[in-house]
Amino acid sequence: MRMTFRWYGEKDDKITLQQIDQIPGMDGIVGALFDIPVGEVWPVEPLLHIKKMAEENNLVFKDLESINIHEDIKLGLPSRDQYIENYIISLRNASKAGIKMVCYNFMPVFDWTRTELARPLYDGSTVLAYDYHLIAGKTPQDMAQDILSNSNGFVLPGWEPERLKELAHLFEQYKGMDEDGLRKNLEYFLKAIIPVAEEVGIKMAIHPDDPPISVFGLPRIVKNEDDLDKIASMVDSESNGFTICTGSLGSNRQNDIPHIIRKFGRMGRVNFLHIRNIQVHEPWVFNEVAHKSLIGNLDMYEIVKAAYDINFDGPIRPDHGRMIWNEVGRPGYGLFDRALGANYICGLWDAINRSCGQK
């Protein structure tokens, strides 16, 4: 596996590449072009600039998260073909900059959803949390305002201001859209882009819905093993793969994450791993915690062992961390706890490797 760290760029991340390089076992960064509006072409030059900065700090830059998908593609509007063409050009440009994996999602309107960005834990650390009881009685606009007001001044992925300006219009457009309709539009998109991804050597990795349940009545189609089966069958290619996000899938206790990793890994479809732990209090009421198995509901050993068993050699990153040690930053994306998480994962991998007779 290659240990990676999500980085928001020199303009919008207080964490430096030098600090990331100082995390033991860190191989590279997962980046993106955050100033390019959704649907427009990503040029190659700024990607090469990120690559140069990474290499100057002993890091590689092979992985993107995310080239976001325009809502017209998800909605299946006539204009989608132009946005798909732009996406294809972006993939070709990314390949020229050495990119090998692109994470993306197909969630309508919002990406991930949380009801709290700084829930205090017993030790004074704060975490992201979701409570479906708190969604009741709120409008999408209320939720957006809560997110923006508690983001510590940082732009959060999936909650960009230009996207939120269109909330009312977008919800009107999605009226009547069910899972089958959204799934049909995903298949149309994949059949257009996967042949190009294969051609240029990029593996696509769709991210699970977060949380994997309908929010504000919007359809969700990447929730569980059955959904992944349907997506895998749309285009038979290792470039049509998955990001296995343990926190997203794990918020539904019915999802057997080690089994999912082994099943789709043996098909060559696990292209990216996001590893974090969560504590589920009741269905659709959960908060994030430190990575250690005993603290949350997910067995990190079994998850990492599953990745080891499929000989996973792709990117892994520690996902959302707690805010600890008085750090102030982008909620879920501080330095300290994610660095601890990376080393916990590396420690598990090393122990499994040694116990299997490798050195």
mmCIF file of C-alpha atoms in Angstrom:
data_model
loop_
_atom_site.group_PDB
_atom_site.id
_atom_site.type_symbol
_atom_site.label_atom_id
_atom_site.label_comp_id
_atom_site.label_asym_id
_atom_site.label_seq_id
_atom_site.Cartn_x
_atom_site.Cartn_y
_atom_site.Cartn_z
ATOM 1 C CA MET A 1 0.000 0.000 0.000
ATOM 2 C CA ARG A 2 0.991 3.637 -0.388
ATOM 3 C CA MET A 3 0.203 5.889 2.579
ATOM 4 C CA THR A 4 -1.123 9.269 1.456
ATOM 5 C CA PHE A 5 -2.474 12.464 3.001
ATOM 6 C CA ARG A 6 -5.160 14.744 1.639
ATOM 7 C CA TRP A 7 -3.815 18.235 0.956
ATOM 8 C CA TYR A 8 -5.875 21.295 0.012
ATOM 9 C CA GLY A 9 -3.110 23.261 -1.656
ATOM 10 C CA GLU A 10 -0.780 26.091 -0.817
ATOM 11 C CA LYS A 11 -3.576 28.690 -0.864
ATOM 12 C CA ASP A 12 -6.131 26.933 1.325
ATOM 13 C CA ASP A 13 -4.330 24.508 3.636
ATOM 14 C CA LYS A 14 -2.493 25.621 6.763
ATOM 15 C CA ILE A 15 -0.719 22.248 6.769
ATOM 16 C CA THR A 16 2.520 22.366 4.797
ATOM 17 C CA LEU A 17 4.020 19.726 2.561
ATOM 18 C CA GLN A 18 7.064 19.681 4.816
ATOM 19 C CA GLN A 19 4.855 18.754 7.765
ATOM 20 C CA ILE A 20 3.255 15.972 5.736
ATOM 21 C CA ASP A 21 6.688 14.685 4.730
ATOM 22 C CA GLN A 22 7.625 14.503 8.421
ATOM 23 C CA ILE A 23 4.880 11.924 9.088
ATOM 24 C CA PRO A 24 6.664 8.536 9.182
ATOM 25 C CA GLY A 25 5.731 6.246 6.321
ATOM 26 C CA MET A 26 4.085 8.966 4.237
ATOM 27 C CA ASP A 27 4.458 8.346 0.511
ATOM 28 C CA GLY A 28 2.456 11.102 -1.148
ATOM 29 C CA ILE A 29 -0.418 13.544 -1.217
ATOM 30 C CA VAL A 30 -3.953 13.365 -2.550
ATOM 31 C CA GLY A 31 -4.781 16.710 -4.125
ATOM 32 C CA ALA A 32 -7.105 18.582 -6.452
ATOM 33 C CA LEU A 33 -7.602 21.887 -8.250
ATOM 34 C CA PHE A 34 -10.028 23.557 -5.890
ATOM 35 C CA ASP A 35 -10.288 26.812 -7.835
ATOM 36 C CA ILE A 36 -11.655 25.219 -11.025
ATOM 37 C CA PRO A 37 -15.478 25.446 -11.145
ATOM 38 C CA VAL A 38 -17.292 22.123 -11.381
ATOM 39 C CA GLY A 39 -17.701 21.062 -14.985
ATOM 40 C CA GLU A 40 -14.789 23.029 -16.425
ATOM 41 C CA VAL A 41 -11.641 21.448 -17.856
ATOM 42 C CA TRP A 42 -8.699 20.918 -15.514
ATOM 43 C CA PRO A 43 -5.533 22.170 -17.227
ATOM 44 C CA VAL A 44 -2.304 20.224 -16.897
ATOM 45 C CA GLU A 45 -0.032 23.080 -15.766
ATOM 46 C CA PRO A 46 -1.371 23.527 -12.204
ATOM 47 C CA LEU A 47 -1.284 19.766 -11.707
ATOM 48 C CA LEU A 48 2.364 19.744 -12.743
ATOM 49 C CA HIS A 49 2.955 22.577 -10.267
ATOM 50 C CA ILE A 50 1.520 20.491 -7.416
ATOM 51 C CA LYS A 51 3.634 17.542 -8.533
ATOM 52 C CA LYS A 52 6.772 19.696 -8.477
ATOM 53 C CA MET A 53 6.013 21.023 -4.988
ATOM 54 C CA ALA A 54 5.337 17.502 -3.727
ATOM 55 C CA GLU A 55 8.560 16.122 -5.154
ATOM 56 C CA GLU A 56 10.517 18.975 -3.586
ATOM 57 C CA ASN A 57 9.230 17.641 -0.268
ATOM 58 C CA ASN A 58 9.990 13.969 -0.977
ATOM 59 C CA LEU A 59 6.352 13.172 -1.758
ATOM 60 C CA VAL A 60 4.628 11.786 -4.836
ATOM 61 C CA PHE A 61 1.450 13.156 -6.378
ATOM 62 C CA LYS A 62 -0.420 10.408 -8.218
ATOM 63 C CA ASP A 63 -3.922 10.661 -6.797
ATOM 64 C CA LEU A 64 -6.790 13.130 -7.224
ATOM 65 C CA GLU A 65 -9.749 13.708 -4.943
ATOM 66 C CA SER A 66 -11.907 14.795 -6.612
ATOM 67 C CA ILE A 67 -12.703 15.865 -10.150
ATOM 68 C CA ASN A 68 -16.273 16.677 -9.198
ATOM 69 C CA ILE A 69 -19.129 15.764 -11.510
ATOM 70 C CA HIS A 70 -21.489 18.451 -12.741
ATOM 71 C CA GLU A 71 -25.084 18.117 -11.582
ATOM 72 C CA ASP A 72 -26.295 18.091 -15.206
ATOM 73 C CA ILE A 73 -24.577 14.704 -15.604
ATOM 74 C CA LYS A 74 -26.284 13.329 -12.495
ATOM 75 C CA LEU A 75 -29.603 14.752 -13.647
ATOM 76 C CA GLY A 76 -29.206 13.339 -17.154
ATOM 77 C CA LEU A 77 -29.849 16.683 -18.841
ATOM 78 C CA PRO A 78 -29.068 17.238 -22.554
ATOM 79 C CA SER A 79 -26.130 19.438 -21.540
ATOM 80 C CA ARG A 80 -24.409 16.484 -19.856
ATOM 81 C CA ASP A 81 -22.520 15.465 -22.994
ATOM 82 C CA GLN A 82 -20.491 18.677 -22.992
ATOM 83 C CA TYR A 83 -19.663 18.259 -19.309
ATOM 84 C CA ILE A 84 -18.678 14.635 -19.914
ATOM 85 C CA GLU A 85 -16.390 15.755 -22.737
ATOM 86 C CA ASN A 86 -14.802 18.281 -20.366
ATOM 87 C CA TYR A 87 -14.340 15.500 -17.816
ATOM 88 C CA ILE A 88 -12.622 13.322 -20.413
ATOM 89 C CA ILE A 89 -10.234 16.143 -21.317
ATOM 90 C CA SER A 90 -9.514 16.615 -17.603
ATOM 91 C CA LEU A 91 -8.642 12.921 -17.289
ATOM 92 C CA ARG A 92 -6.272 13.148 -20.240
ATOM 93 C CA ASN A 93 -4.599 16.204 -18.723
ATOM 94 C CA ALA A 94 -4.365 14.521 -15.329
ATOM 95 C CA SER A 95 -2.640 11.563 -16.936
ATOM 96 C CA LYS A 96 -0.062 13.891 -18.484
ATOM 97 C CA ALA A 97 0.752 15.059 -14.944
ATOM 98 C CA GLY A 98 1.293 11.488 -13.750
ATOM 99 C CA ILE A 99 -2.073 10.916 -12.079
ATOM 100 C CA LYS A 100 -3.001 7.242 -11.654
ATOM 101 C CA MET A 101 -6.187 7.345 -9.544
ATOM 102 C CA VAL A 102 -9.195 9.668 -9.464
ATOM 103 C CA CYS A 103 -11.684 9.520 -6.601
ATOM 104 C CA TYR A 104 -15.155 10.923 -7.305
ATOM 105 C CA ASN A 105 -18.708 10.625 -6.034
ATOM 106 C CA PHE A 106 -22.188 10.596 -7.532
ATOM 107 C CA MET A 107 -24.139 12.078 -4.622
ATOM 108 C CA PRO A 108 -26.790 14.582 -5.717
ATOM 109 C CA VAL A 109 -26.411 18.182 -4.516
ATOM 110 C CA PHE A 110 -24.364 17.517 -1.376
ATOM 111 C CA ASP A 111 -21.268 15.389 -1.006
ATOM 112 C CA TRP A 112 -20.962 14.269 2.611
ATOM 113 C CA THR A 113 -23.435 15.466 5.235
ATOM 114 C CA ARG A 114 -22.911 16.077 8.957
ATOM 115 C CA THR A 115 -25.126 17.707 11.568
ATOM 116 C CA GLU A 116 -22.159 18.766 13.728
ATOM 117 C CA LEU A 117 -18.613 19.727 12.768
ATOM 118 C CA ALA A 118 -17.215 20.004 16.292
ATOM 119 C CA ARG A 119 -18.970 17.634 18.690
ATOM 120 C CA PRO A 120 -16.958 17.542 21.945
ATOM 121 C CA LEU A 121 -15.772 14.145 23.153
ATOM 122 C CA TYR A 122 -15.016 13.201 26.762
ATOM 123 C CA ASP A 123 -11.361 14.227 26.407
ATOM 124 C CA GLY A 124 -12.041 17.690 24.961
ATOM 125 C CA SER A 125 -11.282 16.763 21.358
ATOM 126 C CA THR A 126 -13.940 17.557 18.760
ATOM 127 C CA VAL A 127 -15.221 15.473 15.871
ATOM 128 C CA LEU A 128 -17.675 15.382 12.983
ATOM 129 C CA ALA A 129 -21.038 13.829 13.841
ATOM 130 C CA TYR A 130 -24.359 12.932 12.240
ATOM 131 C CA ASP A 131 -27.735 12.662 13.960
ATOM 132 C CA TYR A 132 -30.752 12.080 11.763
ATOM 133 C CA HIS A 133 -32.983 13.464 14.538
ATOM 134 C CA LEU A 134 -31.348 16.858 13.987
ATOM 135 C CA ILE A 135 -32.133 16.751 10.256
ATOM 136 C CA ALA A 136 -35.864 16.600 10.967
ATOM 137 C CA GLY A 137 -37.374 20.048 10.725
ATOM 138 C CA LYS A 138 -34.372 21.526 8.916
ATOM 139 C CA THR A 139 -34.283 22.677 5.336
ATOM 140 C CA PRO A 140 -31.306 22.101 3.036
ATOM 141 C CA GLN A 141 -30.605 25.825 3.346
ATOM 142 C CA ASP A 142 -30.491 25.491 7.150
ATOM 143 C CA MET A 143 -28.008 22.650 6.828
ATOM 144 C CA ALA A 144 -25.825 24.606 4.419
ATOM 145 C CA GLN A 145 -25.768 27.612 6.735
ATOM 146 C CA ASP A 146 -24.801 25.415 9.689
ATOM 147 C CA ILE A 147 -21.904 23.948 7.710
ATOM 148 C CA LEU A 148 -20.634 27.317 6.497
ATOM 149 C CA SER A 149 -20.930 28.896 9.941
ATOM 150 C CA ASN A 150 -18.873 26.189 11.648
ATOM 151 C CA SER A 151 -16.118 25.524 9.110
ATOM 152 C CA ASN A 152 -13.525 27.784 10.782
ATOM 153 C CA GLY A 153 -13.347 29.889 7.636
ATOM 154 C CA PHE A 154 -12.260 26.998 5.412
ATOM 155 C CA VAL A 155 -14.089 25.782 2.311
ATOM 156 C CA LEU A 156 -15.202 22.199 2.888
ATOM 157 C CA PRO A 157 -15.234 19.681 0.014
ATOM 158 C CA GLY A 158 -18.731 19.336 -1.372
ATOM 159 C CA TRP A 159 -19.921 22.528 0.321
ATOM 160 C CA GLU A 160 -18.433 25.106 -2.015
ATOM 161 C CA PRO A 161 -20.298 28.466 -1.968
ATOM 162 C CA GLU A 162 -21.058 28.395 -5.702
ATOM 163 C CA ARG A 163 -22.776 25.031 -5.268
ATOM 164 C CA LEU A 164 -24.826 26.174 -2.281
ATOM 165 C CA LYS A 165 -26.191 29.212 -4.114
ATOM 166 C CA GLU A 166 -28.177 26.845 -6.336
ATOM 167 C CA LEU A 167 -29.736 24.692 -3.606
ATOM 168 C CA ALA A 168 -33.388 25.556 -4.151
ATOM 169 C CA HIS A 169 -33.102 25.158 -7.921
ATOM 170 C CA LEU A 170 -31.219 21.864 -7.612
ATOM 171 C CA PHE A 171 -33.770 20.339 -5.275
ATOM 172 C CA GLU A 172 -36.501 21.325 -7.700
ATOM 173 C CA GLN A 173 -34.613 19.581 -10.506
ATOM 174 C CA TYR A 174 -34.236 16.382 -8.492
ATOM 175 C CA LYS A 175 -37.956 16.090 -7.755
ATOM 176 C CA GLY A 176 -39.110 12.719 -9.037
ATOM 177 C CA MET A 177 -35.571 11.334 -9.409
ATOM 178 C CA ASP A 178 -35.328 7.870 -7.855
ATOM 179 C CA GLU A 179 -32.394 5.498 -7.403
ATOM 180 C CA ASP A 180 -32.985 3.768 -10.737
ATOM 181 C CA GLY A 181 -32.939 7.091 -12.567
ATOM 182 C CA LEU A 182 -29.745 8.235 -10.873
ATOM 183 C CA ARG A 183 -28.138 4.849 -11.461
ATOM 184 C CA LYS A 184 -28.996 5.044 -15.164
ATOM 185 C CA ASN A 185 -27.264 8.422 -15.374
ATOM 186 C CA LEU A 186 -24.171 7.037 -13.624
ATOM 187 C CA GLU A 187 -24.029 4.191 -16.145
ATOM 188 C CA TYR A 188 -24.210 6.666 -19.032
ATOM 189 C CA PHE A 189 -21.308 8.606 -17.504
ATOM 190 C CA LEU A 190 -19.176 5.517 -16.853
ATOM 191 C CA LYS A 191 -19.649 4.100 -20.342
ATOM 192 C CA ALA A 192 -18.330 7.381 -21.720
ATOM 193 C CA ILE A 193 -15.314 7.896 -19.467
ATOM 194 C CA ILE A 194 -14.026 4.442 -18.483
ATOM 195 C CA PRO A 195 -12.619 3.592 -21.946
ATOM 196 C CA VAL A 196 -10.631 6.835 -21.779
ATOM 197 C CA ALA A 197 -9.490 6.113 -18.223
ATOM 198 C CA GLU A 198 -8.250 2.702 -19.387
ATOM 199 C CA GLU A 199 -6.469 4.293 -22.338
ATOM 200 C CA VAL A 200 -4.565 6.811 -20.204
ATOM 201 C CA GLY A 201 -3.865 4.476 -17.273
ATOM 202 C CA ILE A 202 -6.162 6.024 -14.657
ATOM 203 C CA LYS A 203 -8.235 4.026 -12.199
ATOM 204 C CA MET A 204 -11.518 5.642 -11.212
ATOM 205 C CA ALA A 205 -12.714 5.144 -7.645
ATOM 206 C CA ILE A 206 -16.305 6.071 -6.811
ATOM 207 C CA HIS A 207 -16.790 7.091 -3.171
ATOM 208 C CA PRO A 208 -19.673 5.688 -1.110
ATOM 209 C CA ASP A 209 -22.560 7.900 -0.093
ATOM 210 C CA ASP A 210 -21.831 9.618 3.201
ATOM 211 C CA PRO A 211 -23.949 8.766 5.097
ATOM 212 C CA PRO A 212 -25.315 5.866 3.030
ATOM 213 C CA ILE A 213 -28.931 6.894 3.438
ATOM 214 C CA SER A 214 -31.257 9.322 1.674
ATOM 215 C CA VAL A 215 -30.886 12.866 3.000
ATOM 216 C CA PHE A 216 -33.682 15.384 2.317
ATOM 217 C CA GLY A 217 -35.274 12.809 0.015
ATOM 218 C CA LEU A 218 -32.337 12.681 -2.427
ATOM 219 C CA PRO A 219 -31.574 9.273 -3.978
ATOM 220 C CA ARG A 220 -28.423 7.399 -2.942
ATOM 221 C CA ILE A 221 -26.914 4.622 -5.054
ATOM 222 C CA VAL A 222 -23.522 3.806 -3.439
ATOM 223 C CA LYS A 223 -24.678 2.559 -0.035
ATOM 224 C CA ASN A 224 -23.799 -1.126 0.279
ATOM 225 C CA GLU A 225 -22.462 -4.277 -1.346
ATOM 226 C CA ASP A 226 -25.481 -4.658 -3.612
ATOM 227 C CA ASP A 227 -25.019 -1.123 -4.949
ATOM 228 C CA LEU A 228 -21.337 -1.802 -5.600
ATOM 229 C CA ASP A 229 -22.251 -4.970 -7.504
ATOM 230 C CA LYS A 230 -24.543 -2.963 -9.758
ATOM 231 C CA ILE A 231 -21.871 -0.334 -10.428
ATOM 232 C CA ALA A 232 -19.175 -2.933 -11.110
ATOM 233 C CA SER A 233 -21.422 -4.577 -13.708
ATOM 234 C CA MET A 234 -21.988 -1.312 -15.596
ATOM 235 C CA VAL A 235 -18.528 -1.432 -17.189
ATOM 236 C CA ASP A 236 -16.299 -4.499 -16.815
ATOM 237 C CA SER A 237 -12.988 -2.803 -16.140
ATOM 238 C CA GLU A 238 -10.553 -2.387 -13.269
ATOM 239 C CA SER A 239 -10.681 1.313 -14.098
ATOM 240 C CA ASN A 240 -14.314 1.204 -12.953
ATOM 241 C CA GLY A 241 -13.514 0.765 -9.281
ATOM 242 C CA PHE A 242 -14.230 1.945 -5.787
ATOM 243 C CA THR A 243 -13.026 4.039 -2.926
ATOM 244 C CA ILE A 244 -13.762 1.906 0.114
ATOM 245 C CA CYS A 245 -14.402 4.520 2.791
ATOM 246 C CA THR A 246 -14.698 2.667 6.083
ATOM 247 C CA GLY A 247 -16.414 5.531 7.878
ATOM 248 C CA SER A 248 -19.048 6.034 5.186
ATOM 249 C CA LEU A 249 -19.931 2.366 4.741
ATOM 250 C CA GLY A 250 -19.389 1.660 8.436
ATOM 251 C CA SER A 251 -22.119 4.028 9.573
ATOM 252 C CA ASN A 252 -24.474 1.242 8.480
ATOM 253 C CA ARG A 253 -23.594 -1.646 10.790
ATOM 254 C CA GLN A 254 -24.970 -4.092 8.201
ATOM 255 C CA ASN A 255 -22.031 -3.383 5.878
ATOM 256 C CA ASP A 256 -19.265 -5.975 6.343
ATOM 257 C CA ILE A 257 -16.281 -3.875 5.310
ATOM 258 C CA PRO A 258 -13.526 -6.553 5.396
ATOM 259 C CA HIS A 259 -15.747 -8.778 3.230
ATOM 260 C CA ILE A 260 -16.416 -5.911 0.812
ATOM 261 C CA ILE A 261 -12.678 -5.175 0.515
ATOM 262 C CA ARG A 262 -11.841 -8.823 -0.148
ATOM 263 C CA LYS A 263 -14.688 -9.379 -2.603
ATOM 264 C CA PHE A 264 -14.093 -6.342 -4.779
ATOM 265 C CA GLY A 265 -10.340 -6.397 -4.244
ATOM 266 C CA ARG A 266 -10.129 -9.845 -5.797
ATOM 267 C CA MET A 267 -12.005 -8.394 -8.761
ATOM 268 C CA GLY A 268 -9.360 -5.654 -9.034
ATOM 269 C CA ARG A 269 -11.931 -2.980 -8.214
ATOM 270 C CA VAL A 270 -10.591 -1.541 -4.926
ATOM 271 C CA ASN A 271 -8.622 1.472 -6.130
ATOM 272 C CA PHE A 272 -8.495 3.670 -3.003
ATOM 273 C CA LEU A 273 -8.977 3.206 0.731
ATOM 274 C CA HIS A 274 -10.170 5.826 3.224
ATOM 275 C CA ILE A 275 -9.661 4.465 6.723
ATOM 276 C CA ARG A 276 -11.312 5.960 9.803
ATOM 277 C CA ASN A 277 -13.290 4.730 12.772
ATOM 278 C CA ILE A 278 -16.733 5.740 13.986
ATOM 279 C CA GLN A 279 -18.954 5.192 16.991
ATOM 280 C CA VAL A 280 -22.554 4.319 16.117
ATOM 281 C CA HIS A 281 -25.060 5.049 18.897
ATOM 282 C CA GLU A 282 -28.217 4.030 17.049
ATOM 283 C CA PRO A 283 -29.119 3.764 13.359
ATOM 284 C CA TRP A 284 -27.998 6.975 11.627
ATOM 285 C CA VAL A 285 -26.680 8.543 14.819
ATOM 286 C CA PHE A 286 -22.893 8.400 14.911
ATOM 287 C CA ASN A 287 -19.733 10.381 15.489
ATOM 288 C CA GLU A 288 -16.182 9.973 14.309
ATOM 289 C CA VAL A 289 -13.453 8.918 16.735
ATOM 290 C CA ALA A 290 -9.734 8.172 16.784
ATOM 291 C CA HIS A 291 -8.607 5.361 14.505
ATOM 292 C CA LYS A 292 -7.911 2.732 17.195
ATOM 293 C CA SER A 293 -10.276 -0.259 17.001
ATOM 294 C CA LEU A 294 -11.288 -0.315 20.672
ATOM 295 C CA ILE A 295 -12.486 3.293 20.557
ATOM 296 C CA GLY A 296 -15.066 2.823 17.813
ATOM 297 C CA ASN A 297 -17.223 0.153 16.199
ATOM 298 C CA LEU A 298 -14.925 -0.783 13.330
ATOM 299 C CA ASP A 299 -12.225 -3.441 13.566
ATOM 300 C CA MET A 300 -9.234 -1.681 12.072
ATOM 301 C CA TYR A 301 -7.108 -4.816 12.237
ATOM 302 C CA GLU A 302 -9.562 -6.796 10.119
ATOM 303 C CA ILE A 303 -9.924 -3.912 7.673
ATOM 304 C CA VAL A 304 -6.169 -3.551 7.177
ATOM 305 C CA LYS A 305 -5.776 -7.350 7.071
ATOM 306 C CA ALA A 306 -8.346 -7.489 4.271
ATOM 307 C CA ALA A 307 -6.340 -4.911 2.312
ATOM 308 C CA TYR A 308 -3.187 -6.937 2.927
ATOM 309 C CA ASP A 309 -4.891 -10.161 1.823
ATOM 310 C CA ILE A 310 -5.755 -8.693 -1.590
ATOM 311 C CA ASN A 311 -2.156 -7.456 -1.991
ATOM 312 C CA PHE A 312 -3.428 -3.894 -2.114
ATOM 313 C CA ASP A 313 -0.722 -1.656 -3.554
ATOM 314 C CA GLY A 314 -2.791 1.475 -4.139
ATOM 315 C CA PRO A 315 -3.261 4.622 -2.071
ATOM 316 C CA ILE A 316 -4.590 4.565 1.481
ATOM 317 C CA ARG A 317 -5.225 7.689 3.481
ATOM 318 C CA PRO A 318 -6.245 8.310 7.065
ATOM 319 C CA ASP A 319 -9.649 9.874 6.748
ATOM 320 C CA HIS A 320 -11.213 12.497 8.984
ATOM 321 C CA GLY A 321 -9.448 13.032 12.288
ATOM 322 C CA ARG A 322 -10.344 14.641 15.576
ATOM 323 C CA MET A 323 -9.257 18.182 16.341
ATOM 324 C CA ILE A 324 -6.794 17.709 19.207
ATOM 325 C CA TRP A 325 -4.036 19.555 21.062
ATOM 326 C CA ASN A 326 -5.688 22.954 20.523
ATOM 327 C CA GLU A 327 -5.305 22.729 16.750
ATOM 328 C CA VAL A 328 -7.591 25.016 14.755
ATOM 329 C CA GLY A 329 -8.199 24.055 11.149
ATOM 330 C CA ARG A 330 -10.561 22.594 8.590
ATOM 331 C CA PRO A 331 -12.982 20.340 10.509
ATOM 332 C CA GLY A 332 -11.974 16.718 10.081
ATOM 333 C CA TYR A 333 -8.751 17.629 8.309
ATOM 334 C CA GLY A 334 -6.320 18.699 10.997
ATOM 335 C CA LEU A 335 -2.711 17.561 10.990
ATOM 336 C CA PHE A 336 -2.225 15.884 14.340
ATOM 337 C CA ASP A 337 -4.906 13.216 14.539
ATOM 338 C CA ARG A 338 -4.611 12.256 10.890
ATOM 339 C CA ALA A 339 -0.860 11.836 11.403
ATOM 340 C CA LEU A 340 -1.585 9.580 14.383
ATOM 341 C CA GLY A 341 -4.076 7.650 12.262
ATOM 342 C CA ALA A 342 -1.571 7.178 9.460
ATOM 343 C CA ASN A 343 0.939 5.699 11.875
ATOM 344 C CA TYR A 344 -1.664 3.444 13.461
ATOM 345 C CA ILE A 345 -2.530 2.070 10.015
ATOM 346 C CA CYS A 346 1.156 1.673 9.115
ATOM 347 C CA GLY A 347 1.743 -0.120 12.413
ATOM 348 C CA LEU A 348 -1.061 -2.563 11.715
ATOM 349 C CA TRP A 349 0.276 -3.180 8.207
ATOM 350 C CA ASP A 350 3.811 -3.787 9.487
ATOM 351 C CA ALA A 351 2.582 -6.192 12.180
ATOM 352 C CA ILE A 352 0.438 -8.128 9.703
ATOM 353 C CA ASN A 353 3.312 -8.221 7.234
ATOM 354 C CA ARG A 354 5.690 -9.597 9.869
ATOM 355 C CA SER A 355 3.173 -12.136 11.184
ATOM 356 C CA CYS A 356 2.759 -13.431 7.632
ATOM 357 C CA GLY A 357 6.482 -14.138 7.444
ATOM 358 C CA GLN A 358 7.518 -11.073 5.465
ATOM 359 C CA LYS A 359 10.235 -8.601 6.430
#
